[in-house]
CSV table of C-alpha atoms in Angstrom, one decimal:
chain,number,residue,atom,x,y,z
L,1,MET,CA,4.1,-10.2,17.0
L,2,PHE,CA,5.3,-13.8,18.7
L,3,ILE,CA,8.6,-12.9,21.1
L,4,TYR,CA,11.8,-15.0,22.9
L,5,LEU,CA,14.4,-15.0,24.2
L,6,SER,CA,17.7,-16.1,22.0
L,7,LYS,CA,20.6,-15.8,23.6
L,8,LYS,CA,22.9,-14.7,26.5
L,9,ILE,CA,26.2,-13.4,26.8
L,10,ALA,CA,28.1,-12.4,30.4
L,11,ILE,CA,30.5,-9.9,30.7
L,12,PRO,CA,34.1,-10.2,31.4
L,13,ASN,CA,35.0,-9.2,35.6
L,14,ASN,CA,31.5,-10.1,36.4
L,15,ILE,CA,30.9,-5.7,35.7
L,16,HIS,CA,27.4,-4.8,36.4
L,17,LEU,CA,26.6,-3.4,32.9
L,18,LYS,CA,24.6,0.2,32.8
L,19,CYS,CA,23.2,0.8,28.7
L,20,VAL,CA,24.1,-1.4,26.3
L,21,SER,CA,23.0,0.5,22.3
L,22,TRP,CA,22.8,-1.5,19.1
L,23,ASN,CA,24.6,-0.2,15.9
L,24,LYS,CA,21.8,-0.2,12.8
L,25,ASP,CA,24.2,-0.2,10.5
L,26,GLN,CA,27.1,-2.8,11.1
L,27,GLY,CA,25.4,-4.9,13.8
L,28,PHE,CA,28.0,-3.7,17.1
L,29,ILE,CA,27.2,-4.2,20.3
L,30,ALA,CA,28.1,-1.5,23.0
L,31,CYS,CA,27.5,-1.5,26.2
L,32,GLY,CA,29.3,0.2,29.2
L,33,GLY,CA,29.4,-1.2,32.1
L,34,ASP,CA,30.8,-0.1,36.1
L,35,ASP,CA,34.6,0.8,36.6
L,36,ASP,CA,34.5,3.1,33.5
L,37,ASP,CA,34.2,0.0,31.7
L,38,ALA,CA,33.0,-0.4,27.8
L,39,LYS,CA,33.1,-3.4,25.4
L,40,LEU,CA,32.0,-3.6,21.8
L,41,LYS,CA,31.1,-6.4,20.6
L,42,GLY,CA,30.0,-8.2,16.9
L,43,LEU,CA,27.3,-10.8,17.4
L,44,ALA,CA,27.3,-14.0,15.2
L,45,ALA,CA,23.8,-15.3,13.8
L,46,PRO,CA,20.5,-15.8,15.8
L,47,SER,CA,21.2,-19.1,17.2
L,48,ASN,CA,20.1,-20.9,20.1
L,49,LEU,CA,19.3,-20.0,23.7
L,50,SER,CA,23.2,-19.7,25.5
L,51,MET,CA,23.3,-19.4,28.4
L,52,ASN,CA,27.4,-18.9,28.6
L,53,GLN,CA,28.6,-17.2,26.2
L,54,THR,CA,31.4,-14.1,26.5
L,55,LEU,CA,31.7,-10.9,25.5
L,56,GLU,CA,35.5,-10.8,23.5
L,57,GLY,CA,36.3,-6.9,23.8
L,58,HIS,CA,36.6,-4.5,21.2
L,59,SER,CA,39.8,-5.2,19.9
L,60,GLY,CA,41.4,-2.4,17.4
L,61,ALA,CA,43.1,1.2,18.4
L,62,TRP,CA,41.0,4.1,19.5
L,63,TYR,CA,40.8,7.0,18.3
L,64,GLU,CA,40.2,10.1,20.4
L,65,GLU,CA,37.8,13.1,17.9
L,66,MET,CA,36.9,15.1,20.6
L,67,ILE,CA,37.7,15.5,23.9
L,68,ASN,CA,35.8,17.7,26.9
L,69,ASN,CA,37.3,16.1,30.4
L,70,ARG,CA,36.1,18.8,32.7
L,71,ASN,CA,36.4,17.1,36.1
L,72,LYS,CA,34.0,19.2,37.5
L,73,SER,CA,31.0,17.6,36.8
L,74,VAL,CA,29.2,13.8,34.6
L,75,VAL,CA,28.2,13.5,31.2
L,76,ARG,CA,24.5,12.2,32.0
L,77,SER,CA,23.1,11.6,28.5
L,78,MET,CA,23.2,12.4,24.6
L,79,SER,CA,22.4,11.9,21.1
L,80,TRP,CA,23.4,12.9,17.8
L,81,ASN,CA,20.9,14.1,15.6
L,82,ALA,CA,19.1,12.3,12.7
L,83,ASP,CA,21.7,12.6,9.9
L,84,GLY,CA,24.6,12.2,12.3
L,85,GLN,CA,26.5,15.7,11.5
L,86,LYS,CA,25.9,16.5,15.2
L,87,ILE,CA,26.3,15.3,18.4
L,88,CYS,CA,25.1,16.4,22.1
L,89,ILE,CA,26.2,15.6,25.3
L,90,VAL,CA,24.7,16.7,28.6
L,91,TYR,CA,26.0,17.3,32.4
L,92,GLU,CA,24.3,16.7,35.7
L,93,ASP,CA,25.7,20.4,35.5
L,94,GLY,CA,23.7,21.5,33.2
L,95,ALA,CA,26.5,22.1,30.7
L,96,VAL,CA,25.3,21.4,27.2
L,97,ILE,CA,27.9,20.9,24.1
L,98,VAL,CA,27.1,20.2,20.6
L,99,GLY,CA,29.9,19.3,18.2
L,100,SER,CA,30.4,17.6,15.2
L,101,VAL,CA,30.9,14.2,13.9
L,102,ASP,CA,34.4,15.6,12.9
L,103,GLY,CA,35.2,16.7,16.7
L,104,ASN,CA,34.7,20.1,16.8
L,105,ARG,CA,32.8,21.8,18.6
L,106,ILE,CA,30.1,23.9,17.4
L,107,TRP,CA,29.0,25.3,20.5
L,108,GLY,CA,28.7,25.3,24.5
L,109,LYS,CA,26.5,26.4,26.8
L,110,GLU,CA,25.4,26.5,31.1
L,111,LEU,CA,22.0,26.1,32.1
L,112,LYS,CA,22.5,27.4,35.3
L,113,GLY,CA,20.7,25.7,38.7
L,114,ASN,CA,18.8,22.9,35.9
L,115,GLN,CA,20.1,18.9,36.8
L,116,LEU,CA,20.0,17.4,33.5
L,117,ALA,CA,19.1,14.2,33.1
L,118,HIS,CA,18.7,13.4,28.2
L,119,VAL,CA,18.3,14.8,26.0
L,120,ALA,CA,17.3,14.1,22.2
L,121,TRP,CA,17.4,15.5,19.3
L,122,SER,CA,13.8,16.4,16.3
L,123,PRO,CA,14.3,15.0,13.7
L,124,ASP,CA,14.8,17.6,11.6
L,125,SER,CA,17.4,18.7,13.7
L,126,LYS,CA,16.4,22.0,14.3
L,127,ILE,CA,14.8,21.2,18.4
L,128,LEU,CA,16.2,20.1,21.2
L,129,LEU,CA,14.3,18.5,24.8
L,130,PHE,CA,16.7,18.3,27.6
L,131,GLY,CA,15.2,16.3,30.5
L,132,MET,CA,15.7,17.6,34.3
L,133,ALA,CA,16.5,15.5,37.3
L,134,ASN,CA,13.2,16.6,39.1
L,135,GLY,CA,11.0,15.7,35.9
L,136,GLU,CA,10.9,18.8,33.9
L,137,VAL,CA,11.5,18.7,29.7
L,138,GLN,CA,12.3,21.7,28.1
L,139,ILE,CA,12.7,23.1,24.8
L,140,TYR,CA,15.5,24.7,22.8
L,141,ASP,CA,16.0,25.3,19.8
L,142,ASN,CA,19.5,24.1,17.9
L,143,GLN,CA,21.5,27.2,18.9
L,144,GLY,CA,21.1,26.6,22.9
L,145,ASN,CA,18.2,28.9,23.6
L,146,PHE,CA,15.7,28.4,25.5
L,147,ILE,CA,11.5,28.3,24.5
L,148,VAL,CA,9.2,27.1,26.1
L,149,LYS,CA,8.7,24.0,28.9
L,150,MET,CA,7.0,21.2,27.3
L,151,THR,CA,3.1,20.4,29.0
L,152,ILE,CA,3.1,16.8,31.2
L,153,SER,CA,0.1,15.8,30.3
L,154,CYS,CA,0.3,11.7,31.6
L,155,LEU,CA,1.2,12.7,35.5
L,156,SER,CA,-2.1,14.3,35.8
L,157,ASN,CA,-2.6,12.7,40.4
L,158,ALA,CA,0.5,11.4,39.8
L,159,THR,CA,2.3,12.0,43.3
L,160,GLY,CA,5.8,11.2,45.5
L,161,ALA,CA,9.2,12.0,43.3
L,162,ILE,CA,9.4,11.3,40.1
L,163,SER,CA,12.1,11.0,37.4
L,164,ILE,CA,12.6,11.0,33.0
L,165,ALA,CA,13.3,7.4,32.7
L,166,GLY,CA,14.2,7.8,29.1
L,167,ILE,CA,13.0,10.6,26.5
L,168,HIS,CA,13.4,9.0,22.0
L,169,TRP,CA,12.3,10.8,19.7
L,170,TYR,CA,11.5,8.7,16.3
L,171,SER,CA,13.7,10.0,13.6
L,172,GLY,CA,11.4,8.8,10.9
L,173,THR,CA,14.1,7.6,8.9
L,174,GLY,CA,12.5,3.8,8.2
L,175,GLY,CA,9.3,6.2,7.3
L,176,TYR,CA,5.8,6.0,8.8
L,177,VAL,CA,2.7,3.9,10.2
L,178,GLU,CA,0.5,6.1,9.3
L,179,PRO,CA,0.4,10.2,8.5
L,180,ASP,CA,0.7,12.7,11.4
L,181,CYS,CA,1.7,9.6,13.7
L,182,PRO,CA,2.7,10.1,17.7
L,183,CYS,CA,6.8,9.5,17.7
L,184,LEU,CA,8.3,11.2,20.4
L,185,ALA,CA,8.3,9.0,23.9
L,186,ILE,CA,9.1,10.5,27.4
L,187,CYS,CA,8.5,8.2,30.1
L,188,PHE,CA,9.0,7.9,33.5
L,189,ASP,CA,9.8,6.2,36.4
L,190,ASN,CA,5.9,5.2,38.1
L,191,GLY,CA,5.0,4.1,34.7
L,192,ARG,CA,3.5,6.6,33.1
L,193,CYS,CA,4.3,7.6,29.6
L,194,GLN,CA,3.6,10.1,27.0
L,195,ILE,CA,3.6,9.3,22.9
L,196,MET,CA,3.5,13.4,21.1
L,197,ARG,CA,3.5,13.7,17.4
L,198,TYR,CA,4.8,16.9,17.6
L,199,ASP,CA,7.2,18.8,20.5
L,200,ASN,CA,3.2,20.7,21.6
L,201,ASP,CA,1.2,18.3,21.0
L,202,GLU,CA,-1.6,19.2,23.0
L,203,ASN,CA,-3.6,15.5,22.7
L,204,PRO,CA,-0.7,13.3,24.1
L,205,VAL,CA,-1.4,9.2,23.7
L,206,CYS,CA,-1.0,8.5,28.0
L,207,ILE,CA,0.6,6.1,28.6
L,208,ASP,CA,0.5,3.8,32.2
L,209,THR,CA,3.0,1.2,32.2
L,210,LEU,CA,2.2,-0.2,36.0
L,211,MET,CA,5.9,-0.9,36.1
L,212,ASN,CA,9.1,0.8,37.4
L,213,VAL,CA,10.6,1.7,34.4
L,214,VAL,CA,14.3,2.7,32.8
L,215,SER,CA,14.9,2.4,29.3
L,216,ILE,CA,13.0,3.3,25.7
L,217,GLN,CA,13.2,2.8,22.4
L,218,TRP,CA,11.5,3.5,19.2
L,219,ASN,CA,11.6,0.2,16.9
L,220,HIS,CA,13.8,0.9,13.3
L,221,CYS,CA,10.6,2.3,11.6
L,222,GLY,CA,8.8,3.7,14.1
L,223,SER,CA,5.7,1.2,14.7
L,224,VAL,CA,7.1,0.0,17.7
L,225,LEU,CA,8.7,1.4,21.6
L,226,ALA,CA,9.8,-1.4,23.5
L,227,VAL,CA,9.5,-0.2,27.9
L,228,ALA,CA,11.9,-1.7,29.4
L,229,GLY,CA,11.9,-2.1,33.7
L,230,SER,CA,10.5,-4.4,36.3
L,231,LEU,CA,7.1,-4.9,37.1
L,232,ARG,CA,5.5,-5.7,41.1
L,233,ALA,CA,3.5,-9.6,40.7
L,234,ALA,CA,0.6,-9.4,41.4
L,235,ASN,CA,0.0,-10.4,45.3
L,236,GLN,CA,3.9,-10.3,46.2
L,237,ASP,CA,7.2,-8.2,47.1
L,238,LYS,CA,8.9,-9.9,44.6
L,239,GLU,CA,9.9,-8.1,41.2
L,240,PHE,CA,10.8,-9.3,37.8
L,241,ASN,CA,12.4,-8.3,35.1
L,242,VAL,CA,9.6,-6.7,32.3
L,243,VAL,CA,10.1,-5.3,28.3
L,244,GLN,CA,6.5,-4.4,27.5
L,245,PHE,CA,6.1,-3.6,23.9
L,246,TYR,CA,3.2,-0.5,22.5
L,247,THR,CA,2.3,1.3,19.3
L,248,PRO,CA,2.6,4.6,19.0
L,249,PHE,CA,-1.2,4.9,19.4
L,250,GLY,CA,0.0,3.3,22.9
L,251,GLU,CA,-2.1,-0.4,22.3
L,252,HIS,CA,-0.2,-3.4,24.2
L,253,LEU,CA,0.6,-5.4,22.1
L,254,ARG,CA,3.0,-7.8,23.8
L,255,THR,CA,4.9,-8.6,27.6
L,256,LEU,CA,8.7,-10.2,27.7
L,257,LYS,CA,9.1,-11.5,31.0
L,258,VAL,CA,13.4,-12.1,31.5
L,259,PRO,CA,15.9,-12.7,33.8
L,260,GLY,CA,18.0,-12.0,36.5
L,261,LYS,CA,17.7,-9.6,39.3
L,262,GLN,CA,18.6,-5.8,38.0
L,263,MET,CA,17.4,-5.3,34.0
L,264,THR,CA,19.3,-1.3,32.9
L,265,GLY,CA,19.2,-1.0,29.6
L,266,VAL,CA,17.4,-1.8,26.1
L,267,GLY,CA,18.9,-1.8,22.0
L,268,TRP,CA,17.3,-2.5,19.3
L,269,GLU,CA,19.2,-4.2,16.4
L,270,GLY,CA,18.7,-2.0,13.0
L,271,GLY,CA,17.0,-4.1,11.1
L,272,GLY,CA,13.9,-4.5,14.5
L,273,LEU,CA,14.0,-8.3,14.3
L,274,ARG,CA,15.8,-8.8,17.5
L,275,ILE,CA,16.4,-6.8,21.5
L,276,GLY,CA,19.5,-6.6,23.2
L,277,LEU,CA,18.6,-6.6,27.2
L,278,ALA,CA,21.1,-5.3,29.9
L,279,VAL,CA,20.4,-7.0,32.9
L,280,ASP,CA,22.6,-7.2,35.6
L,281,SER,CA,26.1,-8.6,34.0
L,282,TYR,CA,24.3,-9.8,31.2
L,283,ILE,CA,23.3,-9.1,27.7
L,284,TYR,CA,19.9,-11.2,26.5
L,285,PHE,CA,19.2,-10.8,23.2
L,286,ALA,CA,15.5,-11.7,22.4
L,287,ASN,CA,14.5,-13.0,18.9
L,288,ILE,CA,11.0,-10.5,17.2
L,289,ARG,CA,9.2,-12.2,15.1
L,290,PRO,CA,6.6,-9.3,13.6
L,291,ASP,CA,2.9,-9.7,12.3
L,292,TYR,CA,3.4,-8.5,9.0
L,293,LYS,CA,0.8,-6.8,6.6
L,294,TRP,CA,0.6,-10.0,4.4
L,295,GLY,CA,-1.6,-12.4,2.3
L,296,TYR,CA,-2.0,-15.4,-0.5
L,297,CYS,CA,-4.6,-15.2,-3.0
L,298,CYS,CA,-4.5,-16.4,-6.7
L,299,SER,CA,-0.4,-16.9,-6.9
L,300,THR,CA,-0.2,-13.5,-6.1
L,301,VAL,CA,1.6,-13.3,-2.9
L,302,VAL,CA,-0.2,-9.2,-1.2
L,303,TYR,CA,2.8,-7.1,1.0
L,304,ALA,CA,2.3,-3.6,2.9
L,305,TYR,CA,5.7,-2.0,4.0
L,306,THR,CA,6.1,1.9,4.5
L,307,LYS,CA,8.3,4.2,2.3
L,308,PRO,CA,10.3,7.2,4.3
L,309,GLU,CA,9.6,9.6,1.7
L,310,ARG,CA,5.8,9.0,1.2
L,311,LEU,CA,3.0,8.8,4.0
L,312,GLU,CA,0.6,5.5,2.6
L,313,TYR,CA,1.6,2.3,2.5
L,314,CYS,CA,3.2,0.5,-0.7
L,315,VAL,CA,0.8,-2.6,-1.2
L,316,VAL,CA,2.1,-4.9,-3.7
L,317,PHE,CA,0.7,-7.9,-5.5
L,318,TRP,CA,3.1,-9.9,-6.7
L,319,ASP,CA,2.8,-12.7,-9.3
L,320,THR,CA,4.8,-15.1,-8.9
L,321,LYS,CA,3.3,-17.3,-11.3
L,322,ASN,CA,4.4,-14.8,-13.7
L,323,ASN,CA,6.8,-12.9,-11.7
L,324,GLU,CA,4.9,-9.4,-12.2
L,325,LYS,CA,4.5,-6.9,-9.8
L,326,PHE,CA,1.4,-4.1,-9.3
L,327,VAL,CA,1.7,-2.0,-7.0
L,328,LYS,CA,-0.3,1.2,-5.8
L,329,TYR,CA,-0.8,3.8,-2.6
L,330,VAL,CA,-3.4,2.8,0.9
L,331,LYS,CA,-3.4,5.8,3.0
L,332,SER,CA,-3.6,4.6,6.7
L,333,LEU,CA,-3.4,1.0,6.0
L,334,MET,CA,-5.1,-1.3,8.9
L,335,SER,CA,-4.4,-4.7,7.7
L,336,ILE,CA,-3.9,-7.1,4.5
L,337,THR,CA,-6.8,-10.1,4.1
L,338,THR,CA,-7.4,-12.5,1.6
L,339,SER,CA,-9.4,-15.2,0.8
L,340,GLY,CA,-9.3,-17.1,-2.6
L,341,ASP,CA,-9.1,-15.1,-5.9
L,342,PHE,CA,-10.1,-11.9,-3.5
L,343,CYS,CA,-9.0,-9.7,-1.9
L,344,ILE,CA,-9.4,-6.7,1.4
L,345,LEU,CA,-8.0,-3.6,2.4
L,346,ALA,CA,-9.2,-2.3,5.4
L,347,SER,CA,-7.5,1.3,6.4
L,348,LYS,CA,-9.1,4.6,8.0
L,349,ALA,CA,-10.8,6.3,5.6
L,350,ASP,CA,-10.7,10.4,6.7
L,351,ASP,CA,-8.5,11.9,9.7
L,352,THR,CA,-11.3,14.1,10.0
L,353,GLN,CA,-14.3,11.9,10.2
L,354,PRO,CA,-14.3,8.3,12.4
L,355,GLN,CA,-14.9,5.7,10.0
L,356,TYR,CA,-13.0,2.2,8.1
L,357,VAL,CA,-13.0,1.5,5.2
L,358,LEU,CA,-13.4,-2.2,3.1
L,359,ILE,CA,-11.9,-2.0,-0.4
L,360,LEU,CA,-11.9,-5.5,-2.3
L,361,CYS,CA,-9.9,-6.2,-4.7
L,362,ASN,CA,-8.8,-9.1,-6.8
L,363,SER,CA,-5.6,-10.4,-6.8
L,364,ILE,CA,-3.7,-7.7,-9.4
L,365,GLY,CA,-5.0,-4.8,-7.2
L,366,THR,CA,-8.0,-3.8,-9.8
L,367,PRO,CA,-10.3,-2.4,-6.4
L,368,LEU,CA,-13.3,-4.4,-6.8
L,369,ASP,CA,-16.1,-2.6,-4.5
L,370,SER,CA,-15.7,-0.7,-1.2
L,371,LYS,CA,-18.0,-0.2,2.1
L,372,TYR,CA,-16.8,2.2,4.5
L,373,ILE,CA,-18.0,1.1,8.4
L,374,ASP,CA,-18.4,2.6,11.4
L,375,ILE,CA,-16.6,0.3,14.1
L,376,ASP,CA,-12.3,-0.1,13.8
L,377,PRO,CA,-11.9,-3.2,11.9
L,378,LEU,CA,-9.1,-4.7,14.5
L,379,PHE,CA,-9.9,-7.8,13.7
L,380,VAL,CA,-11.1,-8.8,9.7
L,381,THR,CA,-11.2,-12.4,8.0
L,382,MET,CA,-12.9,-13.5,4.5
L,383,THR,CA,-14.7,-16.2,2.7
L,384,LYS,CA,-15.4,-16.8,-0.6
L,385,THR,CA,-18.5,-14.7,0.2
L,386,HIS,CA,-18.5,-12.8,3.4
L,387,VAL,CA,-16.5,-10.8,4.9
L,388,ILE,CA,-16.4,-10.2,8.6
L,389,ALA,CA,-14.9,-7.0,10.5
L,390,ALA,CA,-14.6,-7.1,14.4
L,391,SER,CA,-13.6,-3.9,16.6
L,392,LYS,CA,-14.3,-4.3,20.9
L,393,GLU,CA,-17.2,-4.6,20.7
L,394,ALA,CA,-19.7,-5.4,17.4
L,395,PHE,CA,-18.5,-7.1,14.6
L,396,TYR,CA,-19.5,-6.3,10.7
L,397,LEU,CA,-20.6,-9.2,8.0
L,398,TRP,CA,-20.9,-7.8,5.1
L,399,GLN,CA,-21.4,-10.6,1.5
L,400,TYR,CA,-19.6,-9.4,-1.1
L,401,ARG,CA,-20.9,-9.8,-4.4
L,402,VAL,CA,-18.8,-10.1,-7.9
L,403,ALA,CA,-18.5,-10.2,-11.2
L,404,LYS,CA,-18.0,-13.8,-11.8
L,405,LYS,CA,-20.6,-17.2,-13.2
L,406,LEU,CA,-23.0,-17.9,-9.3
L,407,THR,CA,-24.3,-22.0,-9.6
L,408,ALA,CA,-27.4,-22.5,-7.8
L,409,LEU,CA,-26.1,-23.8,-4.1
L,410,GLU,CA,-24.2,-19.3,-3.4
L,411,ILE,CA,-27.7,-18.0,-5.7
L,412,ASN,CA,-30.0,-20.3,-3.5
L,413,GLN,CA,-27.5,-18.2,0.3
L,414,VAL,CA,-27.9,-14.9,-2.0
L,415,THR,CA,-31.6,-15.4,-2.0
L,416,ARG,CA,-31.8,-16.0,2.0
L,417,THR,CA,-29.2,-12.9,2.7
L,418,LYS,CA,-30.9,-10.5,0.8
L,419,LYS,CA,-34.2,-10.5,3.2
L,420,GLU,CA,-31.9,-8.9,6.2
L,421,GLY,CA,-29.8,-6.7,4.0
L,422,ARG,CA,-25.7,-7.4,2.9
L,423,GLU,CA,-24.6,-5.7,5.4
L,424,ARG,CA,-25.1,-6.6,9.2
L,425,VAL,CA,-24.1,-5.0,12.6
L,426,TYR,CA,-23.9,-6.8,15.9
L,427,HIS,CA,-23.3,-6.2,18.9
L,428,ILE,CA,-21.1,-8.8,21.0
L,429,ASP,CA,-23.5,-9.3,24.3
L,430,SER,CA,-26.4,-9.4,21.1
L,431,ASN,CA,-28.0,-12.8,20.7
L,432,PRO,CA,-28.8,-13.7,17.3
L,433,SER,CA,-31.7,-15.7,16.6
L,434,GLY,CA,-30.7,-15.9,12.2
L,435,ALA,CA,-33.6,-16.3,9.2
L,436,ASN,CA,-36.2,-18.9,11.0
L,437,GLU,CA,-37.1,-19.7,7.4
L,438,GLY,CA,-34.6,-22.4,5.6
L,439,SER,CA,-32.2,-25.1,7.4
L,440,PRO,CA,-29.0,-22.6,8.2
L,441,ASP,CA,-25.9,-23.6,6.5
L,442,PHE,CA,-23.2,-24.4,9.2
L,443,ALA,CA,-20.4,-22.8,8.8
L,444,LYS,CA,-18.7,-21.5,11.4
L,445,ALA,CA,-17.2,-17.7,12.1
L,446,PHE,CA,-16.1,-17.4,16.4
L,447,THR,CA,-15.2,-14.3,17.5
L,448,GLY,CA,-12.5,-14.1,21.2
L,449,ARG,CA,-13.3,-12.0,24.3
L,450,GLU,CA,-10.9,-10.3,26.1
L,451,SER,CA,-12.4,-11.9,29.5
L,452,GLY,CA,-11.4,-15.9,27.4
L,453,THR,CA,-15.3,-16.4,26.0
L,454,ILE,CA,-14.9,-17.7,22.7
L,455,HIS,CA,-18.7,-17.5,21.1
L,456,ARG,CA,-19.1,-20.0,18.1
L,457,TYR,CA,-22.1,-18.6,15.4
L,458,SER,CA,-23.6,-19.9,12.5
L,459,LEU,CA,-23.0,-18.1,8.8
L,460,PRO,CA,-24.4,-16.3,6.9
L,461,ASN,CA,-27.8,-16.9,9.0
L,462,VAL,CA,-25.2,-15.7,12.1
L,463,VAL,CA,-27.3,-17.8,15.0
L,464,LEU,CA,-25.1,-18.0,18.4
L,465,LEU,CA,-24.9,-21.4,18.2
L,466,HIS,CA,-22.1,-21.5,21.8
L,467,LYS,CA,-19.8,-20.0,23.9
L,468,TYR,CA,-17.0,-22.4,24.6
L,469,THR,CA,-16.2,-20.3,28.8
L,470,LEU,CA,-12.0,-20.8,28.7
L,471,ASN,CA,-9.8,-19.5,32.1
L,472,ASN,CA,-7.1,-17.1,30.1
L,473,ARG,CA,-7.4,-14.6,27.1
L,474,ALA,CA,-6.7,-15.9,23.0
L,475,TYR,CA,-4.6,-13.7,21.6
L,476,TYR,CA,-4.6,-16.3,18.2
L,477,LEU,CA,-7.1,-17.5,17.2
L,478,SER,CA,-7.3,-20.9,13.4
L,479,LEU,CA,-9.9,-23.2,12.5
L,480,ASN,CA,-8.6,-26.3,10.6
L,481,CYS,CA,-10.1,-26.9,7.4
L,482,ASN,CA,-13.2,-28.5,8.4
L,483,SER,CA,-13.4,-26.1,10.9
L,484,ARG,CA,-14.2,-29.1,13.4
L,485,GLN,CA,-10.9,-27.8,15.6
L,486,ALA,CA,-10.2,-24.4,17.3
L,487,LEU,CA,-6.7,-23.7,17.8
L,488,ASN,CA,-5.8,-20.9,20.5
L,489,VAL,CA,-3.6,-18.7,21.6
L,490,PHE,CA,-3.3,-17.2,24.7
L,491,MET,CA,-1.0,-13.9,25.5
L,492,GLN,CA,0.8,-16.9,27.9
L,493,ILE,CA,2.0,-18.9,25.1
L,494,GLN,CA,-0.2,-21.8,25.8
L,495,LEU,CA,-1.8,-23.3,23.0
L,496,VAL,CA,-5.4,-25.0,23.9
L,497,ALA,CA,-7.4,-27.5,21.7
L,498,LEU,CA,-11.1,-27.0,21.2
L,499,HIS,CA,-13.0,-30.1,20.2
L,500,ILE,CA,-16.2,-28.3,17.8
L,501,TYR,CA,-19.3,-31.0,18.3
L,502,TYR,CA,-22.4,-31.6,16.5
């Protein structure tokens, strides 16, 4: 995933912003600031970063549908349910009001002795979560009856005063990245965050972002959680604004540094390709370029997406020459990798077993072979003869066979590698020497480590040829067509070309 700032819009009269929200359907941006000021803005098409655009206010008439002027307390949070038919409004003094979209009040209740700060609906609108000023989260039914206090696992060993920075329960309207996927995010101002599958999940995903968090929000399909706040620079007293992006399983994706003094809110665009950030008296916009699951083989585009009505990924094999599409559904799909006439679909094998499966398919999606492996295939690549899958500690090599006529060179390679078997697993710290007989094939395989070290191996013998030590952690690694130059993209968006010599 690649993220970059694209636009900056100024708020008239230097009004300091408190929050920002993006309409998912019509694309309008709403922002609220000091002195009860609210603005509504329609955005132009994405362009280069502009530093001096002015936000124009809403020019139409405001229609008052439901007024709750209590004159005793202030509104701290409000939330619409998944279908947009009900809204829940919470006041700081413990008052709760649930109303309908046509402006009628459904019910109201006083939660005496509680200082409310946040509210969220469950996807089925049967449960309400109330976040308290002291960091507690209480669970109620949709009629206002108390059920239980939520267990907060991410705050173990935390000290000092803690408050909730945000609660966001993804509604599931855009589908899920996999069955039983975590979708309820609760984050605290000290940077601790837990992501749960349901409200009484006993094994939530816990994250320590190491930030001072002010706001969180899921994207349109629940695949990325944006956590906005500030981060203290190493060995310095200065803090800077950042947005960190996580998967539902707690894996850190990217960090976006944002100018300004104080960030107060974050909002996703309806399609998940832009975010709006409230910073001081400005709205910053950033463009998102996700890592799509797709590939190209034999004039066929292979791509995957999720459907709200299905738990599996929909994988489409689109023959661009004949304009024909072949569809198959894959549960817990992790990646799509292509080479020549074939593709590899990597997925989790079963929820009950910690195994993964690599499925070899042709250009119309027909499975030709499959292998079950015990390592997590976070990174997968393939050639016309081999599939390589790597986890954080090891890599797996599979020489695949398909029903076709082999050339003399391929037959010779198959004969040599059969002596050690068609499947092998290597630990990243091992030093494989390969086979002794015959001359090695200097087709290259590279692995990049978080420390910045790049390992170069020969194939198919798998001999460690060289180690390259770099100063930064590699984010992306690619070879040119003759394998003599490697391109590395680092986490700080630096590009380095690595020349390969023999």
